[in-house]
Coordinates of C-alpha atoms and ligand atoms in Angstrom, one line a residue:
X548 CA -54.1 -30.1 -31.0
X549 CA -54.0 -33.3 -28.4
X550 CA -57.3 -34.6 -28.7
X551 CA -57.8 -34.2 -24.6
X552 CA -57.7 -30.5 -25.5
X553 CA -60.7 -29.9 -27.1
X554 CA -63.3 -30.4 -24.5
X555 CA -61.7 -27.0 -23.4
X556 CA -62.9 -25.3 -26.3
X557 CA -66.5 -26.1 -26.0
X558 CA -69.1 -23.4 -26.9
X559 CA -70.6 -21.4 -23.9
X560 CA -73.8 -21.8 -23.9
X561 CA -73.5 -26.0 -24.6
X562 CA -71.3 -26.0 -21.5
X563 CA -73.8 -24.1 -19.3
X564 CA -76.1 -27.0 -20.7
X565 CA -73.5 -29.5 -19.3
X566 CA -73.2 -28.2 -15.6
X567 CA -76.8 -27.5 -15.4
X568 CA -77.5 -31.4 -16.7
X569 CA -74.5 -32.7 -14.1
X570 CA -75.7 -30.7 -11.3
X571 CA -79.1 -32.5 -11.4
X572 CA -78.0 -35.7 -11.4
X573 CA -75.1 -34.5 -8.8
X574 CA -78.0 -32.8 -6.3
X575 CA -80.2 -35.8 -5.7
X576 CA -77.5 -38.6 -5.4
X577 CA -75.6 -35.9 -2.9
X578 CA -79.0 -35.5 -0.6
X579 CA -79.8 -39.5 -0.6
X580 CA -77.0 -40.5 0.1
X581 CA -75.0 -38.5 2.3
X582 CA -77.1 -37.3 5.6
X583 CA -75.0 -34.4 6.5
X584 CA -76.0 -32.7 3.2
X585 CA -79.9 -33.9 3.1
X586 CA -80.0 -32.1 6.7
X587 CA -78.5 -29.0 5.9
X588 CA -80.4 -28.7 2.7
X589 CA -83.5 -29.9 5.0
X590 CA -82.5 -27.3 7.3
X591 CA -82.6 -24.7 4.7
X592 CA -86.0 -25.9 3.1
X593 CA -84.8 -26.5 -0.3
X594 CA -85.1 -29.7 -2.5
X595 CA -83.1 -31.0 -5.5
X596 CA -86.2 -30.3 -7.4
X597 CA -85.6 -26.4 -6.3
X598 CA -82.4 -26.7 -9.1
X599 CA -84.0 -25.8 -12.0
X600 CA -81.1 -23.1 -13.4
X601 CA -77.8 -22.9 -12.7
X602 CA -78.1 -20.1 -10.5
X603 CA -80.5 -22.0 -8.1
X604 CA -77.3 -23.4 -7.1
X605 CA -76.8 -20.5 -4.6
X606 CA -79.6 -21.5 -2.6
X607 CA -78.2 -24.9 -1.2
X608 CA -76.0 -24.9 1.7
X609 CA -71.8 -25.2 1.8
X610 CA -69.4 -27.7 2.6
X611 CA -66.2 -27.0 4.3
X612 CA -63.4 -28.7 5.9
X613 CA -64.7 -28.9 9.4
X614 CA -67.2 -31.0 7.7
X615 CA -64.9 -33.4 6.3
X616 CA -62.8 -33.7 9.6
X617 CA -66.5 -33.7 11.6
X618 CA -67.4 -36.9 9.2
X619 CA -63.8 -38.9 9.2
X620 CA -63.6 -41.5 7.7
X621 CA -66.4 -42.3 5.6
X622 CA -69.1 -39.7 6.8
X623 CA -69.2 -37.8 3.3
X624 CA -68.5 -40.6 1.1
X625 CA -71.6 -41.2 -1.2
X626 CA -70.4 -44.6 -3.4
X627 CA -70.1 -48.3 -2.1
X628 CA -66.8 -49.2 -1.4
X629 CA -66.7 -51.7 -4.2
X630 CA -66.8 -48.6 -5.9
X631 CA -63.9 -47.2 -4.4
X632 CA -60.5 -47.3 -5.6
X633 CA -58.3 -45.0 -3.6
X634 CA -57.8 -42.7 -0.8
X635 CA -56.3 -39.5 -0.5
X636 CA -55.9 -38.2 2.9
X637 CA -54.9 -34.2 3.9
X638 CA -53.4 -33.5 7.1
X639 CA -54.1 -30.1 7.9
X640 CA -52.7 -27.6 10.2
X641 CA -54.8 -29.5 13.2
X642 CA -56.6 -32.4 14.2
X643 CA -57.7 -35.1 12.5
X644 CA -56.9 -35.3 8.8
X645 CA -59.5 -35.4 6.1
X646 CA -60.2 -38.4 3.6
X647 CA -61.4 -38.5 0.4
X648 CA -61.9 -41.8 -1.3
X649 CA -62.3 -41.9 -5.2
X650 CA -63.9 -44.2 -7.5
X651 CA -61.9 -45.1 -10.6
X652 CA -64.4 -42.5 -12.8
X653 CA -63.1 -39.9 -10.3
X654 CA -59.5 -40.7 -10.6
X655 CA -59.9 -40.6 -14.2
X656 CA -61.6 -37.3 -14.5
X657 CA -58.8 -36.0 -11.7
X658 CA -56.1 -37.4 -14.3
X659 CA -57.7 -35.4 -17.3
X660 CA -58.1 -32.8 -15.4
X661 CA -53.7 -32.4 -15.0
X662 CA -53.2 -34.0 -18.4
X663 CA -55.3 -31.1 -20.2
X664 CA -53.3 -28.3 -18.2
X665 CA -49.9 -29.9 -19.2
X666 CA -51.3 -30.1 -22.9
X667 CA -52.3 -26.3 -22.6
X668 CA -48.9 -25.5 -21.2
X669 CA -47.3 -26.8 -24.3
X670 CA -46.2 -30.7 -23.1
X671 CA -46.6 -33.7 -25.5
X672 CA -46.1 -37.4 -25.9
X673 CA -42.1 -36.6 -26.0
X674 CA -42.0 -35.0 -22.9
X675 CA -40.2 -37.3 -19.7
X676 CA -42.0 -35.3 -16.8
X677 CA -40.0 -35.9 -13.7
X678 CA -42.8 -35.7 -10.8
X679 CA -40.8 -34.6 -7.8
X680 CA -44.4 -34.1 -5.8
X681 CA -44.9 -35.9 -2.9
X682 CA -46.5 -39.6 -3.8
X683 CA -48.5 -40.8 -1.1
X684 CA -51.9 -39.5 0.8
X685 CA -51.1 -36.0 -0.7
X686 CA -52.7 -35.6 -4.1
X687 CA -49.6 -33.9 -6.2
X688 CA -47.4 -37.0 -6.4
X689 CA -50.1 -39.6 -8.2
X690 CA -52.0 -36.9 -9.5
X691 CA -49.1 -35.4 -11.6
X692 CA -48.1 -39.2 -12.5
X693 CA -51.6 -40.2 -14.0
X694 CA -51.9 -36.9 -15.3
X695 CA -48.5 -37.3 -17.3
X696 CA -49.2 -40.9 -18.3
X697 CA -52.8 -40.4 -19.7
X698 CA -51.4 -37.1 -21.9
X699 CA -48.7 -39.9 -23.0
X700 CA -45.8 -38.4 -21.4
X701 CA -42.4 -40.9 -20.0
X702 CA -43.0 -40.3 -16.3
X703 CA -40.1 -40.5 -13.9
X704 CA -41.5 -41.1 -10.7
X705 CA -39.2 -39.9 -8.4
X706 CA -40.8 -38.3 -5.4
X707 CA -40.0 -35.7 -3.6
X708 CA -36.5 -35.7 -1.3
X709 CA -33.3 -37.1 -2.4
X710 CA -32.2 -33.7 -4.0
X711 CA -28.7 -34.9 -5.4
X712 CA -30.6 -38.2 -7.1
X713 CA -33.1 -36.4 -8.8
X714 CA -30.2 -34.2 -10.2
X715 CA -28.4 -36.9 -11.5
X716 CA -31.4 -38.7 -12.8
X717 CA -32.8 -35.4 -14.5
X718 CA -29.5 -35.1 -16.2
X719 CA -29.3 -38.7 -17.4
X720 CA -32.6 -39.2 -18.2
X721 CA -33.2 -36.1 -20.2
X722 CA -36.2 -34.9 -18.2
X723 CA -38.0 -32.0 -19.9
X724 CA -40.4 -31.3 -17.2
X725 CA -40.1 -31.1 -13.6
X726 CA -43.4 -31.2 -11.2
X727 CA -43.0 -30.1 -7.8
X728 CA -43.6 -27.2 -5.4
X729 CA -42.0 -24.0 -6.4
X730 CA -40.4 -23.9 -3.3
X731 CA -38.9 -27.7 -4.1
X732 CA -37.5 -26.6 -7.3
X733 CA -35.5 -24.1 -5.5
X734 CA -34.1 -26.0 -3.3
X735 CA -33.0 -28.2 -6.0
X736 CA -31.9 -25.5 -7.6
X737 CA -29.8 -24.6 -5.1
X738 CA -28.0 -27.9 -5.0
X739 CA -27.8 -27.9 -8.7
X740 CA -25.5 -25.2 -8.3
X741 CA -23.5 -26.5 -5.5
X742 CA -23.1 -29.8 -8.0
X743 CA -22.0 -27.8 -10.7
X744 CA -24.8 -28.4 -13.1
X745 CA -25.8 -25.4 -15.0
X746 CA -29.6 -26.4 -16.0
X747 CA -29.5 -25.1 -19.1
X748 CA -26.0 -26.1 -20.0
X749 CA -26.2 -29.6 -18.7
X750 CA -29.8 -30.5 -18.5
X751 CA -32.8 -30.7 -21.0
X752 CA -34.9 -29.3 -19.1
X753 CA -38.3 -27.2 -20.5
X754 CA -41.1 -26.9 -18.4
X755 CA -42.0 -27.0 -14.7
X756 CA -45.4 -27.6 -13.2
X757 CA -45.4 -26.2 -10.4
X758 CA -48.0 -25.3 -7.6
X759 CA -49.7 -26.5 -3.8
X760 CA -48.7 -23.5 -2.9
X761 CA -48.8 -20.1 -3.1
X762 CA -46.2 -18.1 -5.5
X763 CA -46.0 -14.9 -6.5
X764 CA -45.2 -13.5 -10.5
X765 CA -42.0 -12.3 -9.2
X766 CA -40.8 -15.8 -8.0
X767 CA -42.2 -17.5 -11.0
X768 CA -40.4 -14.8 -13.1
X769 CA -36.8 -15.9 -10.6
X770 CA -37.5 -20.0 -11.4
X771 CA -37.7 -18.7 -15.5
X772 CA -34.1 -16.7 -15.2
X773 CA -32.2 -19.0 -12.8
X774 CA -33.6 -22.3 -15.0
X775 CA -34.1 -21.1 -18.4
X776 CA -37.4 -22.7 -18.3
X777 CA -41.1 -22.1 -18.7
X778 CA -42.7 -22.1 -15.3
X779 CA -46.3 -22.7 -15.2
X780 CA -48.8 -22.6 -12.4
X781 CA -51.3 -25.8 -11.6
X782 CA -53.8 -25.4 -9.0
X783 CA -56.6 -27.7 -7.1
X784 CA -57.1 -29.2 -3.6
X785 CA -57.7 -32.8 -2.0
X786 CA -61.5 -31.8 -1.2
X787 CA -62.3 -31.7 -4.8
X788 CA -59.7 -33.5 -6.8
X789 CA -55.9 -32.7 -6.0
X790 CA -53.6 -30.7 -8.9
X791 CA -55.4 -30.2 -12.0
X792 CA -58.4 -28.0 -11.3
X793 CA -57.3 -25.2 -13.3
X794 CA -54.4 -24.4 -15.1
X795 CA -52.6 -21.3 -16.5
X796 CA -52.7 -21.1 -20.5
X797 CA -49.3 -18.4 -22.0
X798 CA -52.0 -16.1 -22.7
X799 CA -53.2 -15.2 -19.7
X800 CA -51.7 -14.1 -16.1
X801 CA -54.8 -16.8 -14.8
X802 CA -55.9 -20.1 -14.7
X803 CA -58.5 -21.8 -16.8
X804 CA -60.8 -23.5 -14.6
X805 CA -62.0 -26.9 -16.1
X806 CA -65.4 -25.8 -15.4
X807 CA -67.0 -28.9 -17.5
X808 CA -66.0 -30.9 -14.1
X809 CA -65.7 -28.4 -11.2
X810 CA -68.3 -25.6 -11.2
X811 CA -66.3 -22.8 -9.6
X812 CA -68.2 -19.9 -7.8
X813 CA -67.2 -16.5 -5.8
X814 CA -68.6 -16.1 -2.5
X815 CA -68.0 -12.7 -0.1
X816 CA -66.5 -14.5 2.8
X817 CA -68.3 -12.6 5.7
X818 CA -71.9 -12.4 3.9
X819 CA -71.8 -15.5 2.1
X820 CA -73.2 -14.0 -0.9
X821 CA -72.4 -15.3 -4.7
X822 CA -70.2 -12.6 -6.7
X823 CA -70.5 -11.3 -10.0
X824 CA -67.9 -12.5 -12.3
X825 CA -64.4 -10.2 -11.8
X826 CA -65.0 -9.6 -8.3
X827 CA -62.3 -10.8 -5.5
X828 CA -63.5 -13.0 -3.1
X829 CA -63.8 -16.8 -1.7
X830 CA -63.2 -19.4 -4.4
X831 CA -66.4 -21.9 -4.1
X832 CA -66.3 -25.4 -6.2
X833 CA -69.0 -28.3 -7.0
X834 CA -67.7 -31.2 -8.1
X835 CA -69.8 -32.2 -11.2
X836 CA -68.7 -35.3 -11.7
X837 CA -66.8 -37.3 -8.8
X838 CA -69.0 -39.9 -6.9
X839 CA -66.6 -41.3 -3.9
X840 CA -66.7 -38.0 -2.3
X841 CA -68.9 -35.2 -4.2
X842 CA -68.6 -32.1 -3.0
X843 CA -71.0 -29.3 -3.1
X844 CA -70.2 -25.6 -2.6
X845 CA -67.3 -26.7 -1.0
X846 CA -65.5 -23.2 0.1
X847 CA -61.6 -23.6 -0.6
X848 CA -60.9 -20.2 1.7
X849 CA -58.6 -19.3 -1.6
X850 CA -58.7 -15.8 -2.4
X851 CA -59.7 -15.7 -6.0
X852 CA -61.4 -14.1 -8.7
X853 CA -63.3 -14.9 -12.0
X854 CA -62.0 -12.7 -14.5
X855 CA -64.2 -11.0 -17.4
X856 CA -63.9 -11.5 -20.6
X857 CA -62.5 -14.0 -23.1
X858 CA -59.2 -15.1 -23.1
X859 CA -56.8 -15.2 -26.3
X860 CA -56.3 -18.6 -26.8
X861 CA -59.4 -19.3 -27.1
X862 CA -60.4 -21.5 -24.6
X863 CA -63.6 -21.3 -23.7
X864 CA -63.4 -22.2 -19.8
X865 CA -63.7 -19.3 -17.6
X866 CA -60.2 -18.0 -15.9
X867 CA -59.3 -17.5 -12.5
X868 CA -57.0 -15.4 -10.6
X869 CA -54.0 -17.3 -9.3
X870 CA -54.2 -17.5 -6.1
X871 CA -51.7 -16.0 -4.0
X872 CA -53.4 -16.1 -0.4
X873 CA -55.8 -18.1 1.5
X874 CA -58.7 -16.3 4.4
X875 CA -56.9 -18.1 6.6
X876 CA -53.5 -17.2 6.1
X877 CA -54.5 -13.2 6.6
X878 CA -51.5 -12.2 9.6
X879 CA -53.2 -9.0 11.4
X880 CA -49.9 -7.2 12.6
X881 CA -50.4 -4.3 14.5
X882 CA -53.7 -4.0 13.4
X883 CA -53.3 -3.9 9.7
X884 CA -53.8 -7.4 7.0
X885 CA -50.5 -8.7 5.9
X886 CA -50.0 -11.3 3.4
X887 CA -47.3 -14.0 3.0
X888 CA -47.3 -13.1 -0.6
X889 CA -47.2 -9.1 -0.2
X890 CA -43.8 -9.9 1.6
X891 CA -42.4 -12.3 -0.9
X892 CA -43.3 -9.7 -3.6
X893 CA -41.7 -7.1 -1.9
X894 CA -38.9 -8.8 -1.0
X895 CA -38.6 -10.3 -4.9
X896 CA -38.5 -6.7 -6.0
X897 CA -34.8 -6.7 -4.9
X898 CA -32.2 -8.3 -7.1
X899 CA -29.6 -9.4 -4.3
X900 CA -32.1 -10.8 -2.4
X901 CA -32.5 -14.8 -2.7
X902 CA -36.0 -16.1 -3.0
X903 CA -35.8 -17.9 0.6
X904 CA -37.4 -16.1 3.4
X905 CA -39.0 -16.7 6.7
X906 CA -41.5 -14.6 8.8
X907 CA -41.2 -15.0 11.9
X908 CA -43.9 -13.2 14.5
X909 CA -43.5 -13.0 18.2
X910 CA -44.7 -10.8 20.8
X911 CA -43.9 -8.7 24.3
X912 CA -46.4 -8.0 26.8
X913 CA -47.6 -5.4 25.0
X914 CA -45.9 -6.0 21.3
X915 CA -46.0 -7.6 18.4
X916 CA -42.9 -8.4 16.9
X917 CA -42.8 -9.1 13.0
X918 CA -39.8 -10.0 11.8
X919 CA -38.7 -11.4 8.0
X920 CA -35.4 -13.7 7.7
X921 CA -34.5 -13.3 4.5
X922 CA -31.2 -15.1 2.3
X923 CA -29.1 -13.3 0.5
X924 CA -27.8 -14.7 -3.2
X925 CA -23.9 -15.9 -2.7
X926 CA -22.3 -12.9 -5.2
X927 CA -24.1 -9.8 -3.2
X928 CA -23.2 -11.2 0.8
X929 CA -20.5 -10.0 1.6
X930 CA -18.9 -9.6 5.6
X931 CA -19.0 -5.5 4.8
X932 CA -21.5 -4.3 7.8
X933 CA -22.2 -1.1 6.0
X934 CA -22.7 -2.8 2.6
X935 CA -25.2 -5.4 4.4
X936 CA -26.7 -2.2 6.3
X937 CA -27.7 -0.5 3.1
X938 CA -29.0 -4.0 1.3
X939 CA -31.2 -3.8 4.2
X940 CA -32.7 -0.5 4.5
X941 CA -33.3 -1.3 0.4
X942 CA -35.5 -4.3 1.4
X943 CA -37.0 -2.9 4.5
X944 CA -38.0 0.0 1.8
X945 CA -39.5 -2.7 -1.0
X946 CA -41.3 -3.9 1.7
X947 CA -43.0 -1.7 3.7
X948 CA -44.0 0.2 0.4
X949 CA -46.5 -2.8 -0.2
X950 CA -47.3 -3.8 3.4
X951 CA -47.2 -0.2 5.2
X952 CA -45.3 -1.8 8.0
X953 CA -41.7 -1.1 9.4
X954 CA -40.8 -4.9 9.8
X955 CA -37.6 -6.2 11.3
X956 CA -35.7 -7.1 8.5
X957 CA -32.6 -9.5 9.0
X958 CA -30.4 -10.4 6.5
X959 CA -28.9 -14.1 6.6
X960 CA -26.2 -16.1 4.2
X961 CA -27.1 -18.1 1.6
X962 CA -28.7 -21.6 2.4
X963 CA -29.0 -21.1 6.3
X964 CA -33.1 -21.1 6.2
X965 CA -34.8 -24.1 5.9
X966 CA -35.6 -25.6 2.6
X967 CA -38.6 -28.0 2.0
X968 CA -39.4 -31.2 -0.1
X969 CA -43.1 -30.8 -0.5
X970 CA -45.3 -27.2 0.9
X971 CA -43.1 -24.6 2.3
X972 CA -43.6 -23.1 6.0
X973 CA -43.0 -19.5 5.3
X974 CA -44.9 -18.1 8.6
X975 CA -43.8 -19.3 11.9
X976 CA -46.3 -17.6 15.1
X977 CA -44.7 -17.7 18.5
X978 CA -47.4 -15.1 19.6
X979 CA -48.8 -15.5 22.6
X980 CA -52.7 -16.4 21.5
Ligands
DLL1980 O1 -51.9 -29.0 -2.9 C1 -53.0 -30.2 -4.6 C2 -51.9 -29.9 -5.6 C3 -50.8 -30.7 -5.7 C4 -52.1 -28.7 -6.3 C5 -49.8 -30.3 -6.6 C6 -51.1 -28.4 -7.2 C7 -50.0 -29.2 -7.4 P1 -53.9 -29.8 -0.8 O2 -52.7 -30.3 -0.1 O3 -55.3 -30.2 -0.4 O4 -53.8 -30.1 -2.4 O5 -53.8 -28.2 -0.7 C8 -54.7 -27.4 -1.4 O6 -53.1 -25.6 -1.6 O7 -56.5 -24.8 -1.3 C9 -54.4 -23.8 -2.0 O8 -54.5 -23.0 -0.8 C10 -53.0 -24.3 -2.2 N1 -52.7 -24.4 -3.6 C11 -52.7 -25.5 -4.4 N2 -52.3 -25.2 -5.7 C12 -52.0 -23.9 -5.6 C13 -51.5 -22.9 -6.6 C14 -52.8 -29.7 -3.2 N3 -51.2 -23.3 -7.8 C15 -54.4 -25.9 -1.2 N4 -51.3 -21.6 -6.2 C16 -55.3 -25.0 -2.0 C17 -51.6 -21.3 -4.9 C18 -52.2 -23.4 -4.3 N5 -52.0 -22.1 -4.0

């Protein structure tokens, strides 16, 4: 076992010990130092003294991101700036973005965060990890870099972009892992083909790390036929540290939660209450150890769950649900809750069907229109209208049997959507608001 794995291991009880210890030297430095937090806690009459168990954790108040745009820049940061090593900036849907400066402690624990996920995934010190993340203000770029280097691993840093480079360099270089959005690696996929190489004819290619956004099972099962690799899921957020908050282990369709640094907690979004372990709701996180920008009961607006029971590989950290939707990303189509992901599973559940879609929403004066774009793979289109026609009621089918709606469903040729370097735009509104 790689040494950085064995924290994840630790007995139960001794980590509860942990948190509780971190949180009460988190609580007090959080409520003298950042005013936003002493008034809300203020507000609600309770003291850091009132933290006695972990539980009493439910009884201080939540961050969330209106906060962090509210207190740009340097509202919410809690160390002095000799102190501070780097920023991290996320942009949002609107507005102004949010910032998050580190301290080097921060960064580190961020780094060991990614390096113990790639351990549990099966990476080593031979590996060359290609990180085709974004660098920059977004987290996955230098997050999947440090990450890679503090496990041991040959890191080619090659961004995101550039498709036909990072083909060639894959190739030559005899990458074994690739980091990037799933949605990246099928675009370079895609051009893969369109090159002629045959990743697992040409390329050396194990292991991708994928993740900053959603993905369903049925795409990550897609990625593991089309690239003969292992595809693994890596999740975390900007607010708290950027990829490598929780990871999945083989055993498990879920994520371990590296809970000795980030203290995860389910909240019911409309009451606010905490959950009991292995009920759905909000994912919450306190950030036990960072001191640039701690975060208490920060609420991610992830749909998640904590899942009962231990897992087979005997990690001791508690597992999560992946997350395949956000509260926010909830479409309300004719009345009824539809999910991105409930579409892309759908869709997925048809072979001919190319994992590139689109939804695209509009409306009348007294209609909404919901429409999904969707590719079809290169062998299956085909200029037959009445071949096409019955692809189309099959999809329409897959779909509506896990949405309950009668979408518009329109079938286009392969690579005519748009592709994406970093987070994919799957949902495009036009409704009138
Ligand atoms: O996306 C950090 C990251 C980079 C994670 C690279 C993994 C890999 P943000 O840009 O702040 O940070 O976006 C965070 O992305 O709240 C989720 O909604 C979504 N997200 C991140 N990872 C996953 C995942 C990075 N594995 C937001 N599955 C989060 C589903 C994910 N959603």
């Amino acid at each position: 076992m790689n040494p950085i794995s064995q924290k994840d291991y630790i007995d139960r009880a001794a980590l509860r010990k942990l948190q509780l210890e971190k949180l009460q030297e988190l609580i007090p430095y959080e409520y003298e130092r950042v005013p936003l937090f002493r008034r809300r806690c203020d507000e609600k009459g309770v003291k850091p003294r009132d933290l006695v168990k972990l539980e009493d954790l439910g009884k201080f108040p939540f961050m969330i991101k209106t906060d962090l745009r509210d207190e740009y820049p340097y509202g919410l940061t809690a160390a002095p700036m000799k102190d501070i090593v780097r920023f991290h900036c996320s942009s949002g849907t609107t507005g102004k973005p949010i910032c998050i400066p580190a301290t080097m402690n921060d960064v580190d624990i961020w780094s060991e965060g990614v390096a113990r996920c790639l351990a549990m995934y099966g990476i080593t010190p031979d590996d060359v990890v290609q990180v085709s993340y974004g660098y920059g203000l977004f987290t996955g770029g230098l997050g999947a870099h440090y990450g890679a280097e503090k496990l041991g691993c040959a890191v080619l840093p090659t961004s995101a972009g550039n498709t036909e480079k990072q083909i060639m360099l894959m190739k030559d270089l005899g990458t074994t892992v690739i980091a990037c959005t799933p949605s990246y690696f099928l675009h370079l996929a895609t051009s893969a083909e369109k090159m002629g190489v045959d990743f697992r004819r040409d390329t050396k290619l194990k292991h991708g790390v994928f993740g900053a956004e959603p993905w369903t099972n049925e795409i990550k099962t897609r990625i593991e036929e089309i690239a003969g690799i292992q595809a693994h899921d890596i999740y975390g957020l900007t607010e708290i540290a950027g990829p490598g908050v929780a990871g999945n282990c083989p055993y498990c369709n879920g994520l371990h939660i590296w809970e000795d640094h980030f203290y995860p907690e389910i909240i019911d979004p409309d009451t606010l209450e905490v959950l009991p372990d292995g009920e759905q709701g909000e994912l919450v996180f306190t950030t036990l150890d960072r001191r640039g920008t701690p975060m208490v009961r920060y609420r991610t607006r992830d749909i998640s769950r904590l899942q009962l029971g231990e897992c087979p590989c005997g990690r001791t950290m508690r597992v999560m649900d992946r997350v395949h939707a956000r509260t926010d990303d909830m479409l309300i189509v004719h009345g009824v809750n539809v999910f991105p992901s409930q579409v892309e599973a759908g869709l997925m559940k048809v072979p001919e069907i190319a994992p590139h879609y689109q939804i695209v929403l509009s409306s009348t004066d007294t209609l909404d229109i919901f429409e999904i774009k969707v590719e079809v793979v290169p062998e299956a289109f085909s200029d037959n209208i009445r071949d096409l026609e019955v692809l189309r009621k099959r999809v329409l089918e897959a779909v509506k049997g896990i949405i309950g709606l009668t979408p518009k469903i329109t079938l286009v040729g392969p690579a005519t959507l748009p592709r994406s370097e970093g987070k994919i735009k799957r949902v495009i509104d036009n409704r009138r608001k």
